[in-house]
Tab-separated table of C-alpha atoms in Angstrom:
chain	number	residue	atom	x	y	z
A	11	MET	CA	-38.420	61.701	-83.410
A	12	ASP	CA	-36.040	63.999	-81.597
A	13	SER	CA	-37.965	66.026	-79.016
A	14	LYS	CA	-35.080	68.338	-78.184
A	15	PRO	CA	-36.421	71.905	-77.853
A	16	ILE	CA	-35.525	74.365	-80.568
A	17	ASP	CA	-32.642	76.596	-79.537
A	18	THR	CA	-33.831	80.120	-80.343
A	19	PRO	CA	-32.709	83.542	-79.068
A	20	ALA	CA	-36.073	83.962	-77.355
A	21	ALA	CA	-35.740	80.611	-75.604
A	22	ASN	CA	-32.189	81.414	-74.530
A	23	GLN	CA	-33.273	84.790	-73.154
A	24	ALA	CA	-36.139	83.183	-71.222
A	25	ALA	CA	-33.775	80.608	-69.734
A	26	ALA	CA	-31.282	83.324	-68.795
A	27	ASN	CA	-34.004	85.383	-67.121
A	28	GLN	CA	-35.192	82.350	-65.177
A	29	THR	CA	-31.644	81.603	-64.012
A	30	ALA	CA	-31.032	85.234	-63.072
A	31	THR	CA	-34.194	85.441	-61.006
A	32	LYS	CA	-33.719	82.074	-59.307
A	33	PRO	CA	-33.226	82.801	-55.601
A	34	ASN	CA	-29.905	81.995	-53.992
A	35	PRO	CA	-30.767	80.337	-50.683
A	36	SER	CA	-27.507	81.417	-49.076
A	37	LYS	CA	-28.386	85.089	-49.629
A	38	ASP	CA	-31.912	84.794	-48.247
A	39	VAL	CA	-30.789	83.748	-44.775
A	40	LYS	CA	-30.861	86.572	-42.249
A	41	HIS	CA	-27.846	86.924	-39.985
A	42	PRO	CA	-27.283	88.916	-36.793
A	43	PRO	CA	-25.183	92.056	-37.368
A	44	ARG	CA	-21.439	91.459	-37.463
A	45	TYR	CA	-20.895	93.225	-34.133
A	46	ALA	CA	-23.461	91.015	-32.367
A	47	GLY	CA	-20.963	88.224	-31.677
A	48	PHE	CA	-18.666	90.624	-29.837
A	49	VAL	CA	-21.498	91.921	-27.638
A	50	ALA	CA	-22.873	88.455	-26.880
A	51	GLY	CA	-19.344	87.280	-26.084
A	52	VAL	CA	-19.185	89.734	-23.174
A	53	PHE	CA	-22.130	87.986	-21.509
A	54	SER	CA	-20.501	84.632	-22.186
A	55	GLY	CA	-17.318	85.781	-20.463
A	56	ILE	CA	-19.107	87.008	-17.334
A	57	THR	CA	-20.973	83.715	-17.020
A	58	LYS	CA	-17.838	81.636	-17.546
A	59	LEU	CA	-15.832	83.510	-14.898
A	60	THR	CA	-18.550	83.309	-12.253
A	61	VAL	CA	-19.003	79.565	-12.633
A	62	GLY	CA	-15.506	78.443	-13.518
A	63	HIS	CA	-12.825	80.442	-11.688
A	64	PRO	CA	-12.712	78.393	-8.438
A	65	PHE	CA	-12.140	75.250	-10.507
A	66	ASP	CA	-9.440	77.053	-12.468
A	67	THR	CA	-7.560	78.079	-9.327
A	68	ILE	CA	-7.430	74.477	-8.108
A	69	LYS	CA	-6.368	73.323	-11.572
A	70	VAL	CA	-3.456	75.780	-11.826
A	71	ARG	CA	-2.242	74.974	-8.318
A	72	MET	CA	-2.326	71.253	-9.070
A	73	GLN	CA	-0.462	71.812	-12.341
A	74	THR	CA	2.323	73.952	-10.919
A	75	SER	CA	2.798	72.817	-7.293
A	76	ALA	CA	5.769	70.771	-6.114
A	77	GLU	CA	5.320	67.009	-5.918
A	78	GLY	CA	3.537	66.045	-2.689
A	79	LYS	CA	2.221	69.499	-1.771
A	80	PHE	CA	-1.359	68.350	-2.339
A	81	LYS	CA	-2.710	64.803	-2.141
A	82	GLY	CA	-5.249	65.577	-4.837
A	83	PRO	CA	-7.803	68.176	-6.009
A	84	MET	CA	-9.983	67.822	-2.911
A	85	ASP	CA	-6.979	68.266	-0.619
A	86	CYS	CA	-5.969	71.340	-2.625
A	87	LEU	CA	-9.506	72.710	-2.230
A	88	TYR	CA	-9.509	71.944	1.502
A	89	GLN	CA	-6.134	73.585	2.129
A	90	THR	CA	-7.092	76.636	0.076
A	91	LEU	CA	-10.355	77.140	1.986
A	92	ARG	CA	-8.725	76.482	5.378
A	93	LYS	CA	-5.796	78.839	4.867
A	94	GLU	CA	-7.250	81.496	2.563
A	95	GLY	CA	-11.038	81.204	2.758
A	96	VAL	CA	-13.401	81.453	-0.204
A	97	ARG	CA	-11.465	84.476	-1.447
A	98	GLY	CA	-8.557	82.122	-2.079
A	99	LEU	CA	-10.598	80.365	-4.756
A	100	TYR	CA	-11.073	83.680	-6.543
A	101	LYS	CA	-7.452	84.803	-6.357
A	102	GLY	CA	-6.453	86.291	-9.664
A	103	ALA	CA	-10.121	86.704	-10.603
A	104	THR	CA	-9.858	90.368	-11.571
A	105	PRO	CA	-7.817	89.809	-14.747
A	106	PRO	CA	-10.091	87.039	-16.044
A	107	LEU	CA	-13.266	88.930	-15.066
A	108	VAL	CA	-12.233	91.634	-17.477
A	109	GLY	CA	-10.272	89.110	-19.477
A	110	TRP	CA	-13.074	86.621	-20.104
A	111	MET	CA	-15.364	89.440	-21.172
A	112	VAL	CA	-12.758	90.617	-23.669
A	113	MET	CA	-11.556	87.136	-24.665
A	114	ASP	CA	-15.009	85.665	-25.238
A	115	SER	CA	-16.024	88.818	-27.059
A	116	VAL	CA	-13.028	88.506	-29.395
A	117	MET	CA	-13.232	84.714	-29.669
A	118	LEU	CA	-16.954	84.414	-30.366
A	119	GLY	CA	-17.156	87.650	-32.317
A	120	SER	CA	-14.284	86.614	-34.585
A	121	LEU	CA	-15.708	83.088	-34.901
A	122	HIS	CA	-19.042	84.526	-36.035
A	123	ASN	CA	-17.320	86.738	-38.612
A	124	TYR	CA	-14.817	84.131	-39.804
A	125	ARG	CA	-17.694	81.758	-40.479
A	126	ARG	CA	-19.613	84.342	-42.441
A	127	CYS	CA	-16.497	85.342	-44.370
A	128	ILE	CA	-15.578	81.747	-45.248
A	129	LYS	CA	-19.144	80.964	-46.308
A	130	ASP	CA	-19.449	84.118	-48.428
A	131	CYS	CA	-16.025	83.725	-50.066
A	132	VAL	CA	-15.550	79.957	-50.326
A	133	TYR	CA	-19.073	78.519	-50.199
A	134	PRO	CA	-21.326	81.282	-51.593
A	135	ASP	CA	-23.975	78.864	-52.882
A	136	HIS	CA	-24.368	76.917	-49.637
A	137	CYS	CA	-27.211	77.602	-47.213
A	138	GLU	CA	-24.971	76.471	-44.357
A	139	LEU	CA	-21.215	76.521	-43.901
A	140	PRO	CA	-19.801	72.985	-44.370
A	141	PHE	CA	-18.166	71.207	-41.447
A	142	ALA	CA	-14.612	71.803	-42.730
A	143	GLY	CA	-15.255	75.546	-42.928
A	144	LYS	CA	-16.518	75.574	-39.349
A	145	CYS	CA	-13.356	73.833	-38.147
A	146	VAL	CA	-11.102	76.302	-39.992
A	147	ALA	CA	-13.046	79.233	-38.526
A	148	GLY	CA	-12.597	77.703	-35.065
A	149	ILE	CA	-8.817	77.525	-35.447
A	150	LEU	CA	-8.623	81.086	-36.792
A	151	SER	CA	-10.699	82.421	-33.896
A	152	GLY	CA	-8.393	80.590	-31.473
A	153	TRP	CA	-5.287	82.162	-32.956
A	154	THR	CA	-6.948	85.587	-33.015
A	155	VAL	CA	-7.982	85.544	-29.367
A	156	SER	CA	-4.528	84.270	-28.325
A	157	PHE	CA	-3.128	87.784	-28.716
A	158	VAL	CA	-5.623	88.963	-26.100
A	159	ALA	CA	-5.545	85.842	-23.939
A	160	ALA	CA	-1.775	85.397	-23.542
A	161	PRO	CA	-1.055	88.439	-21.312
A	162	ILE	CA	-4.274	87.971	-19.315
A	163	GLU	CA	-3.601	84.293	-18.652
A	164	HIS	CA	0.038	85.029	-17.845
A	165	VAL	CA	-0.882	87.536	-15.136
A	166	LYS	CA	-3.636	85.266	-13.805
A	167	ALA	CA	-1.309	82.269	-13.565
A	168	ARG	CA	1.355	84.185	-11.639
A	169	LEU	CA	-1.206	85.487	-9.149
A	170	GLN	CA	-2.765	82.048	-8.683
A	171	VAL	CA	0.511	80.452	-7.563
A	172	GLN	CA	1.025	83.018	-4.790
A	173	TYR	CA	0.026	80.707	-1.943
A	174	ASP	CA	0.977	82.841	1.048
A	175	ALA	CA	3.129	85.763	2.188
A	176	SER	CA	6.339	83.833	1.531
A	177	THR	CA	5.470	83.333	-2.142
A	178	LYS	CA	3.807	86.711	-2.708
A	179	VAL	CA	5.622	88.780	-5.326
A	180	TYR	CA	2.824	90.923	-6.787
A	181	SER	CA	0.193	92.952	-4.937
A	182	GLY	CA	-2.383	92.575	-7.710
A	183	PRO	CA	-2.933	92.220	-11.453
A	184	ILE	CA	-1.924	95.783	-12.348
A	185	ASN	CA	1.245	95.529	-10.268
A	186	CYS	CA	2.011	92.160	-11.856
A	187	ALA	CA	1.535	93.411	-15.422
A	188	ALA	CA	3.536	96.583	-14.747
A	189	SER	CA	6.354	94.601	-13.151
A	190	LEU	CA	6.519	92.158	-16.062
A	191	ILE	CA	6.751	94.992	-18.588
A	192	LYS	CA	9.232	97.038	-16.536
A	193	ASN	CA	11.632	94.179	-15.813
A	194	HIS	CA	11.301	92.018	-18.914
A	195	GLY	CA	9.580	94.021	-21.630
A	196	ILE	CA	6.317	93.408	-23.427
A	197	PHE	CA	7.156	90.351	-25.528
A	198	ASN	CA	9.543	88.516	-23.161
A	199	GLY	CA	7.621	89.631	-20.082
A	200	LEU	CA	3.899	90.250	-20.439
A	201	TYR	CA	3.543	88.151	-23.602
A	202	LYS	CA	5.672	85.241	-22.411
A	203	GLY	CA	3.774	82.109	-23.406
A	204	LEU	CA	2.139	83.532	-26.554
A	205	LEU	CA	3.278	80.596	-28.699
A	206	SER	CA	2.034	78.164	-26.044
A	207	THR	CA	-1.305	79.943	-26.028
A	208	MET	CA	-1.646	79.668	-29.807
A	209	ILE	CA	-0.718	75.967	-29.770
A	210	PHE	CA	-3.271	75.409	-27.010
A	211	ARG	CA	-6.039	77.201	-28.899
A	212	THR	CA	-5.378	75.328	-32.123
A	213	ASN	CA	-7.479	72.657	-30.419
A	214	PHE	CA	-10.523	74.877	-30.994
A	215	LEU	CA	-10.772	72.683	-34.070
A	216	PHE	CA	-12.236	69.984	-31.815
A	217	TRP	CA	-14.362	72.357	-29.749
A	218	TRP	CA	-16.261	74.090	-32.520
A	219	GLY	CA	-16.409	71.057	-34.759
A	220	SER	CA	-18.018	68.932	-32.051
A	221	TYR	CA	-20.241	71.804	-30.865
A	222	ASP	CA	-22.058	71.890	-34.186
A	223	ILE	CA	-22.440	68.111	-34.259
A	224	PHE	CA	-23.946	68.038	-30.759
A	225	ASN	CA	-26.106	71.112	-31.325
A	226	THR	CA	-27.592	69.704	-34.535
A	227	TYR	CA	-28.265	66.346	-32.902
A	228	PHE	CA	-29.988	67.757	-29.816
A	229	GLU	CA	-32.198	70.115	-31.807
A	230	LYS	CA	-33.212	67.611	-34.485
A	231	LYS	CA	-33.268	64.318	-32.589
A	232	THR	CA	-34.550	65.342	-29.153
A	233	SER	CA	-37.331	67.457	-27.685
A	234	MET	CA	-34.903	69.928	-26.073
A	235	ASN	CA	-35.595	73.611	-26.509
A	236	LYS	CA	-32.891	75.817	-28.020
A	237	VAL	CA	-31.388	76.957	-24.716
A	238	MET	CA	-31.014	73.419	-23.366
A	239	ALA	CA	-29.634	72.155	-26.679
A	240	ASN	CA	-27.019	74.938	-26.631
A	241	PHE	CA	-26.261	74.195	-22.961
A	242	TRP	CA	-25.602	70.486	-23.464
A	243	ALA	CA	-23.783	70.988	-26.763
A	244	GLY	CA	-21.571	73.640	-25.167
A	245	GLY	CA	-20.737	71.478	-22.161
A	246	LEU	CA	-19.984	68.306	-24.116
A	247	SER	CA	-17.930	70.051	-26.808
A	248	ALA	CA	-15.900	71.877	-24.140
A	249	THR	CA	-15.230	68.529	-22.464
A	250	ILE	CA	-13.892	67.132	-25.750
A	251	PHE	CA	-11.744	70.242	-26.170
A	252	TRP	CA	-10.176	69.907	-22.727
A	253	ILE	CA	-9.473	66.202	-23.159
A	254	THR	CA	-7.550	66.921	-26.366
A	255	ALA	CA	-5.921	70.179	-25.240
A	256	TYR	CA	-5.097	69.518	-21.587
A	257	PRO	CA	-1.502	68.266	-22.025
A	258	VAL	CA	-0.716	71.445	-23.965
A	259	ASP	CA	-2.325	73.526	-21.213
A	260	VAL	CA	-0.052	71.926	-18.609
A	261	VAL	CA	2.984	72.970	-20.657
A	262	LYS	CA	1.532	76.474	-21.143
A	263	GLN	CA	1.006	76.980	-17.407
A	264	ARG	CA	4.544	75.837	-16.601
A	265	ILE	CA	6.018	78.280	-19.104
A	266	MET	CA	3.864	81.130	-17.783
A	267	THR	CA	4.867	80.485	-14.153
A	268	ASP	CA	8.549	79.870	-14.915
A	269	ASP	CA	11.206	82.051	-13.277
A	270	LEU	CA	11.765	84.939	-15.674
A	271	ASN	CA	15.247	85.717	-14.361
A	272	ASN	CA	16.503	82.125	-14.403
A	273	PRO	CA	14.119	80.265	-16.710
A	274	LYS	CA	13.942	76.514	-16.319
A	275	TYR	CA	12.696	75.917	-19.856
A	276	LYS	CA	14.513	76.944	-23.033
A	277	SER	CA	11.511	76.440	-25.299
A	278	TRP	CA	7.997	75.011	-25.520
A	279	LEU	CA	9.404	71.640	-26.595
A	280	ASP	CA	11.856	71.652	-23.688
A	281	ALA	CA	8.998	72.276	-21.245
A	282	PHE	CA	6.956	69.498	-22.868
A	283	LYS	CA	9.844	67.025	-22.502
A	284	ASN	CA	10.549	68.155	-18.935
A	285	VAL	CA	7.018	67.279	-17.825
A	286	TYR	CA	7.517	63.744	-19.118
A	287	ARG	CA	10.995	63.376	-17.584
A	288	THR	CA	9.730	64.554	-14.203
A	289	TYR	CA	6.294	62.961	-13.934
A	290	GLY	CA	5.897	60.569	-16.867
A	291	TRP	CA	2.726	60.584	-18.970
A	292	LYS	CA	0.642	61.275	-15.858
A	293	GLY	CA	2.291	64.677	-15.651
A	294	TYR	CA	0.362	65.868	-18.687
A	295	PHE	CA	-2.885	65.378	-16.782
A	296	ARG	CA	-2.017	66.869	-13.383
A	297	GLY	CA	-5.039	68.840	-12.179
A	298	PHE	CA	-7.225	67.305	-14.891
A	299	GLY	CA	-10.082	66.601	-12.451
A	300	PRO	CA	-10.837	70.242	-11.545
A	301	SER	CA	-10.425	71.269	-15.167
A	302	ILE	CA	-12.889	68.743	-16.539
A	303	LEU	CA	-15.335	69.461	-13.696
A	304	ARG	CA	-15.104	73.161	-14.524
A	305	SER	CA	-15.313	72.823	-18.288
A	306	PHE	CA	-18.844	71.478	-18.508
A	307	PRO	CA	-20.814	73.901	-16.287
A	308	ALA	CA	-18.727	76.967	-17.148
A	309	ASN	CA	-18.774	76.530	-20.918
A	310	ALA	CA	-22.279	75.092	-21.100
A	311	SER	CA	-23.646	78.151	-19.289
A	312	ALA	CA	-21.445	80.531	-21.271
A	313	LEU	CA	-22.447	79.237	-24.712
A	314	ALA	CA	-26.118	79.011	-23.786
A	315	SER	CA	-26.044	82.681	-22.732
A	316	PHE	CA	-24.118	83.613	-25.888
A	317	GLU	CA	-26.620	81.916	-28.200
A	318	LEU	CA	-29.531	83.474	-26.298
A	319	VAL	CA	-28.139	86.991	-26.740
A	320	MET	CA	-27.407	86.289	-30.410
A	321	ARG	CA	-31.026	85.238	-30.945
A	322	LEU	CA	-32.148	88.529	-29.429
A	323	PHE	CA	-30.085	90.283	-32.109
A	324	ASN	CA	-31.765	88.107	-34.732
A	325	GLN	CA	-35.411	88.700	-33.811
A	326	ASP	CA	-36.564	89.028	-37.420
A	327	ALA	CA	-35.139	85.677	-38.506
A	328	SER	CA	-37.217	82.536	-38.914
A	329	GLU	CA	-37.244	79.877	-36.217
A	330	GLU	CA	-34.995	77.673	-38.364
A	331	GLU	CA	-32.425	80.433	-38.716
A	332	LYS	CA	-32.471	81.091	-34.981
A	333	ALA	CA	-31.933	77.432	-34.113
A	334	GLY	CA	-28.147	77.717	-33.911
A	335	ILE	CA	-26.470	81.026	-34.658
A	336	LEU	CA	-23.038	79.397	-34.644
A	337	GLU	CA	-24.163	76.879	-37.260
A	338	GLU	CA	-23.808	79.374	-40.101
């Protein structure tokens, strides 16, 4: 005998009511306010600058110096300390001090909002944004922050390659920025290297994709607390990012420190080919040691501080929701 329930208006109405009142798990999850990512990013930027700038100075000098000027990263460090003191390691630190605060605020704030937007618009019925959505949000945040990062990194790079009085052209970051705009305009001067910056930050795909994988693993498979899980996930994912993005960074730095009056490179591709013609494949990894040494402590500390501040904004959420704010 057929046991199929009788299809009546009353039964249909009851089923409709049950469906209408069924909770949508994606709408029950509490999120920090949309501005929280921008605020937390400021703290991330301060942390990153304090820990990472000395490594960055050595990296840029290794990337842009003439062949034979330094025997290696340690020799570069030794010569910098001997000739310029500790202050030499923090040359050009003023732009990134402000810059990292602004850049991390824009990068992490936009990442937080891109993820929420993609989840709400593309995956409204999911409790958590799928991996592909996280990767897309990472790329979009990289392109967004490039418009802030390009002029800051351009000024920083030009100040970092001023080794002594004979190579000094600019008295400081403001003088450098003003000179670039006055002599070459905003786009061809201050924003020189914007395309290189966007190509470089396309590799955020690998950073934020791997960050979520590591963060989930450490929190679910180990006894680490949230801060330590964020720390290790941030450091390891940043290491993966720099391994994949470093050759592009070498090209970016060469374009940003090129002679503006008599440029050596006609385009990004020309600069990329020139590195290979001059140094071979090894040229794409000049200064890699200081960069990889910097990437782990600087980014691990920065992301741990970011996640901590985000959790403070999300005090009313459950422990599960607080586990990884960037895992939305």
